[in-house]
XYZ file of N, CA and C in Angstrom:
381
model
N 202.396 99.388 144.758
C 201.952 100.764 144.348
C 200.648 100.635 143.612
N 199.662 101.563 143.836
C 198.562 101.680 143.032
C 198.600 102.586 142.006
N 198.133 102.228 140.839
C 198.154 103.040 139.726
C 196.677 103.322 139.304
N 196.233 104.436 139.104
C 194.816 104.773 138.756
C 194.891 105.627 137.411
N 193.874 105.157 136.592
C 193.744 105.788 135.308
C 192.255 106.102 135.034
N 192.036 107.532 134.962
C 190.656 107.949 134.627
C 190.406 107.903 133.093
N 189.191 107.666 132.883
C 188.921 107.926 131.450
C 187.267 108.171 131.299
N 186.837 108.665 130.215
C 185.383 108.915 129.964
C 184.918 110.472 129.949
N 185.977 111.373 130.242
C 185.667 112.679 130.142
C 185.342 113.079 128.664
N 185.035 114.402 128.509
C 184.638 114.906 127.305
C 183.972 116.151 127.263
N 183.380 116.535 125.990
C 182.537 117.840 125.969
C 181.223 117.274 125.805
N 180.150 117.932 126.693
C 178.785 117.560 126.594
C 178.060 118.857 126.646
N 176.656 118.854 126.080
C 175.838 119.975 126.386
C 175.284 119.918 127.902
N 174.863 121.106 128.275
C 174.119 121.251 129.431
C 172.938 120.288 129.440
N 172.781 119.515 130.526
C 171.692 118.395 130.540
C 172.122 117.125 130.152
N 173.238 116.950 129.647
C 173.836 115.669 129.129
C 174.445 114.883 130.177
N 174.915 113.756 129.731
C 175.541 112.718 130.742
C 176.835 112.192 130.282
N 177.646 111.910 131.182
C 179.036 111.179 131.018
C 179.187 110.080 132.100
N 179.795 109.193 131.823
C 180.297 108.153 132.688
C 181.720 108.072 132.875
N 182.318 108.502 133.908
C 183.759 108.454 134.160
C 184.204 107.094 134.666
N 185.260 106.568 134.411
C 185.732 105.303 134.840
C 187.018 105.536 135.408
N 187.578 104.887 136.497
C 188.860 104.975 137.149
C 189.241 103.439 137.283
N 190.265 103.076 136.513
C 190.738 101.720 136.526
C 192.057 101.693 137.455
N 191.978 100.749 138.349
C 193.061 100.517 139.284
C 193.868 99.334 138.886
N 195.418 99.461 139.118
C 196.170 98.420 138.867
C 197.165 98.302 139.964
N 197.782 97.199 140.219
C 198.859 97.199 141.139
C 198.266 96.802 142.780
N 197.149 96.623 142.709
C 196.356 96.157 143.976
C 194.922 95.980 143.662
N 194.257 95.029 144.282
C 192.983 94.838 143.980
C 192.118 95.909 144.461
N 191.206 96.288 143.750
C 190.455 97.597 144.075
C 189.452 97.238 145.325
N 189.154 95.927 145.583
C 188.267 95.577 146.779
C 189.011 95.954 148.192
N 190.242 96.219 148.126
C 190.957 96.800 149.303
C 191.060 98.222 149.345
N 190.414 98.940 148.406
C 190.622 100.480 148.310
C 189.319 101.179 148.507
N 189.229 102.124 149.477
C 188.179 103.131 149.386
C 188.722 104.076 148.285
N 187.604 104.610 147.637
C 187.833 105.303 146.340
C 187.025 106.601 146.503
N 187.530 107.636 145.874
C 186.882 108.801 145.827
C 187.037 109.547 144.530
N 185.957 110.511 144.225
C 186.249 111.315 143.074
C 186.230 113.018 143.677
N 187.173 113.543 143.056
C 187.316 114.923 143.242
C 187.435 115.778 141.993
N 187.314 117.095 141.909
C 187.355 117.778 140.651
C 187.978 119.097 140.909
N 188.640 119.695 139.989
C 189.231 121.082 140.093
C 188.971 121.858 138.893
N 188.310 122.886 139.024
C 187.909 123.912 138.033
C 189.040 124.838 137.856
N 189.267 125.482 136.667
C 190.328 126.445 136.527
C 190.224 127.611 137.506
N 191.351 127.840 138.342
C 191.434 128.857 139.352
C 190.869 128.522 140.517
N 190.400 127.226 140.792
C 189.780 126.929 142.048
C 190.416 125.732 142.649
N 190.224 125.600 144.090
C 190.763 124.391 144.683
C 190.008 123.129 144.230
N 190.838 122.085 144.400
C 190.297 120.731 144.335
C 189.181 120.492 145.226
N 188.103 120.000 144.933
C 186.883 119.766 145.924
C 186.367 118.354 145.806
N 185.813 117.849 146.929
C 185.287 116.398 146.974
C 183.973 116.577 146.125
N 183.830 115.369 145.490
C 182.625 115.124 144.713
C 181.836 113.836 145.280
N 182.587 112.814 145.457
C 181.914 111.603 145.953
C 182.898 110.634 146.506
N 182.413 109.679 147.368
C 183.232 108.548 147.772
C 182.546 107.285 148.008
N 183.218 106.233 148.059
C 182.537 104.882 148.111
C 183.427 104.001 148.867
N 182.818 103.192 149.897
C 183.709 102.260 150.627
C 184.188 101.227 149.893
N 185.150 100.444 150.231
C 185.824 99.409 149.441
C 184.683 98.234 149.126
N 183.777 98.103 149.783
C 182.885 97.117 149.739
C 181.737 97.410 148.704
N 181.681 98.928 148.561
C 180.602 99.469 147.850
C 179.336 99.661 148.625
N 179.286 99.409 149.924
C 178.190 99.297 150.690
C 177.655 100.716 150.995
N 178.649 101.675 151.097
C 178.194 103.020 151.531
C 178.801 103.970 150.602
N 178.062 105.058 150.307
C 178.445 106.194 149.438
C 178.167 107.466 150.061
N 178.699 108.453 149.569
C 178.522 109.948 149.864
C 178.820 110.920 148.842
N 177.854 111.940 148.731
C 178.130 113.031 147.730
C 178.165 114.320 148.334
N 178.803 115.168 147.580
C 178.790 116.624 147.899
C 177.393 116.960 147.457
N 177.002 118.043 148.168
C 175.646 118.564 147.905
C 175.359 118.945 146.647
N 176.361 119.368 145.880
C 176.068 120.174 144.624
C 175.933 118.950 143.524
N 176.176 117.724 143.878
C 175.896 116.669 142.967
C 174.865 115.626 143.393
N 174.351 115.827 144.608
C 173.362 114.874 144.999
C 172.092 114.845 144.097
N 171.700 113.595 143.811
C 170.621 113.395 142.762
C 171.056 113.578 141.363
N 172.032 113.781 141.035
C 172.478 113.931 139.670
C 173.779 112.909 139.334
N 174.697 112.697 140.384
C 175.898 111.739 140.127
C 175.643 110.622 140.967
N 176.061 109.427 140.424
C 176.095 108.174 141.063
C 177.436 107.543 140.950
N 178.125 107.206 142.216
C 179.380 106.441 142.379
C 179.109 105.014 142.223
N 179.828 104.068 141.745
C 179.648 102.763 141.859
C 180.861 102.092 141.658
N 181.094 100.876 141.881
C 182.283 100.131 141.560
C 181.996 98.610 141.245
N 182.894 98.148 140.347
C 182.831 96.816 139.949
C 184.258 96.158 140.403
N 184.198 95.524 141.522
C 185.553 95.023 142.037
C 186.046 93.974 141.223
N 185.201 93.097 140.392
C 185.801 92.264 139.577
C 186.574 92.714 138.348
N 186.110 93.954 138.013
C 186.880 94.790 136.833
C 188.052 95.708 137.523
N 188.125 95.810 138.734
C 188.977 96.717 139.420
C 188.698 98.100 138.949
N 187.512 98.527 138.979
C 187.188 99.797 138.318
C 185.976 100.458 139.149
N 186.163 101.772 139.321
C 185.183 102.647 139.997
C 184.598 103.685 138.912
N 183.287 103.804 139.069
C 182.690 104.670 138.070
C 181.947 106.012 138.678
N 181.858 107.030 137.933
C 180.960 108.121 138.272
C 180.090 108.490 137.193
N 178.833 108.118 137.321
C 177.755 108.454 136.357
C 177.312 109.852 136.681
N 177.518 110.702 135.576
C 177.019 112.051 135.841
C 175.932 112.420 134.874
N 174.760 112.851 135.517
C 173.509 113.123 134.720
C 173.196 114.487 134.899
N 172.445 115.087 133.945
C 171.931 116.471 134.197
C 173.100 117.455 134.394
N 174.096 117.325 133.620
C 175.302 118.211 133.748
C 174.994 119.484 133.516
N 175.837 120.382 134.323
C 175.669 121.865 134.238
C 177.031 122.481 133.883
N 176.991 123.694 133.421
C 178.301 124.241 133.040
C 179.240 124.317 134.251
N 178.628 124.534 135.473
C 179.455 124.668 136.611
C 180.166 123.286 136.975
N 179.745 122.137 136.317
C 180.572 120.895 136.655
C 181.668 120.748 135.700
N 182.161 121.778 134.818
C 183.206 121.754 134.108
C 184.391 121.681 134.998
N 185.328 120.822 134.851
C 186.559 120.723 135.754
C 187.341 119.470 135.251
N 188.537 119.285 135.760
C 189.234 118.011 135.710
C 188.856 117.263 136.827
N 188.347 115.984 136.563
C 188.017 114.971 137.568
C 189.142 113.969 137.802
N 189.318 113.788 139.240
C 190.348 112.992 139.568
C 189.764 111.872 140.342
N 190.249 110.743 140.344
C 189.889 109.583 141.280
C 191.178 109.416 142.286
N 190.831 109.090 143.420
C 191.674 108.829 144.510
C 191.568 107.549 145.198
N 192.542 106.983 145.783
C 192.427 105.640 146.448
C 193.044 105.757 147.723
N 192.569 104.883 148.672
C 193.184 104.624 149.835
C 193.063 103.335 150.388
N 194.161 102.753 150.678
C 194.188 101.233 151.204
C 193.425 101.206 152.545
N 192.412 100.379 152.650
C 191.547 100.272 153.748
C 191.300 98.708 153.971
N 192.226 97.946 154.217
C 192.088 96.511 154.352
C 191.138 96.168 155.507
N 191.306 96.838 156.575
C 190.648 96.416 157.810
C 189.433 97.074 158.150
N 189.026 97.940 157.227
C 187.816 98.890 157.579
C 187.038 98.975 156.379
N 185.739 99.517 156.364
C 184.956 99.874 155.322
C 184.418 101.173 155.591
N 185.308 102.143 155.317
C 185.148 103.520 155.731
C 185.100 104.407 154.519
N 184.199 105.622 154.651
C 184.147 106.689 153.695
C 185.276 107.691 154.055
N 185.939 108.280 153.101
C 186.992 109.294 153.192
C 186.477 110.496 152.391
N 186.601 111.767 152.978
C 186.006 112.796 152.460
C 187.161 113.942 152.021
N 188.257 113.848 152.634
C 189.307 114.850 152.400
C 190.375 114.462 151.490
N 190.914 115.373 150.831
C 192.044 115.069 149.826
C 193.196 114.255 150.522
N 193.399 114.844 151.730
C 194.596 114.316 152.455
C 194.324 112.877 152.937
N 193.140 112.264 152.847
C 192.894 110.888 153.271
C 193.305 109.992 152.172
N 193.522 110.402 150.904
C 193.874 109.576 149.822
C 195.220 109.629 149.517
N 195.889 108.406 149.264
C 197.259 108.301 149.115
C 197.660 108.215 147.563
N 196.718 107.735 146.741
C 197.025 107.560 145.286
C 196.072 108.362 144.514
N 196.472 109.023 143.410
C 195.768 109.755 142.515
C 196.004 109.549 141.024
N 194.894 109.394 140.214
C 195.044 109.287 138.806
C 195.461 110.759 138.156
N 195.656 110.672 136.903
C 196.181 112.005 136.058
C 194.957 112.879 135.819
N 193.812 112.398 136.051
C 192.675 113.339 135.779
C 191.997 113.080 134.264
N 190.732 113.503 134.220
C 190.063 113.539 132.946
C 189.224 114.681 132.763
N 189.295 115.473 131.841
C 188.643 116.811 131.639
C 187.169 116.556 131.105
N 186.289 117.237 131.896
C 184.866 117.261 131.739
C 184.522 118.728 131.302
N 183.942 118.998 130.201
C 183.500 120.336 129.691
C 182.013 120.322 129.425
N 181.208 121.181 130.073
C 179.815 121.174 129.899
C 179.559 122.601 129.197
N 179.096 122.465 127.987
C 178.854 123.739 127.343
C 177.308 124.320 127.656
N 177.066 125.457 127.537
C 175.813 126.060 127.976
C 175.023 126.354 126.730
């Protein structure tokens, strides 16, 4: 069973930066495709970014392209989301998800693609 723990959220001003971390345990992260999603109050959870288990491919939602960067350090069993030029509309709880992909190096975009989730970390961007 994979356990995921997000950290790094907080309160930041518009234009600021945060780096979120998602630490995995129970299974080596090199066998996991990983994704970041977010959920703002009163809204559905939405896709933010995803990375293949090798780290060779990434994909971003249009509203974060050029501002957010997903990366992974398989030696540390951790995936990161570097968030720059933050906007008030980025305020949300950010969740990381994982999917075991031992035999493929695939990107996954839908919530239903992920089998394990962390508890989330709050990001608040003040205007």
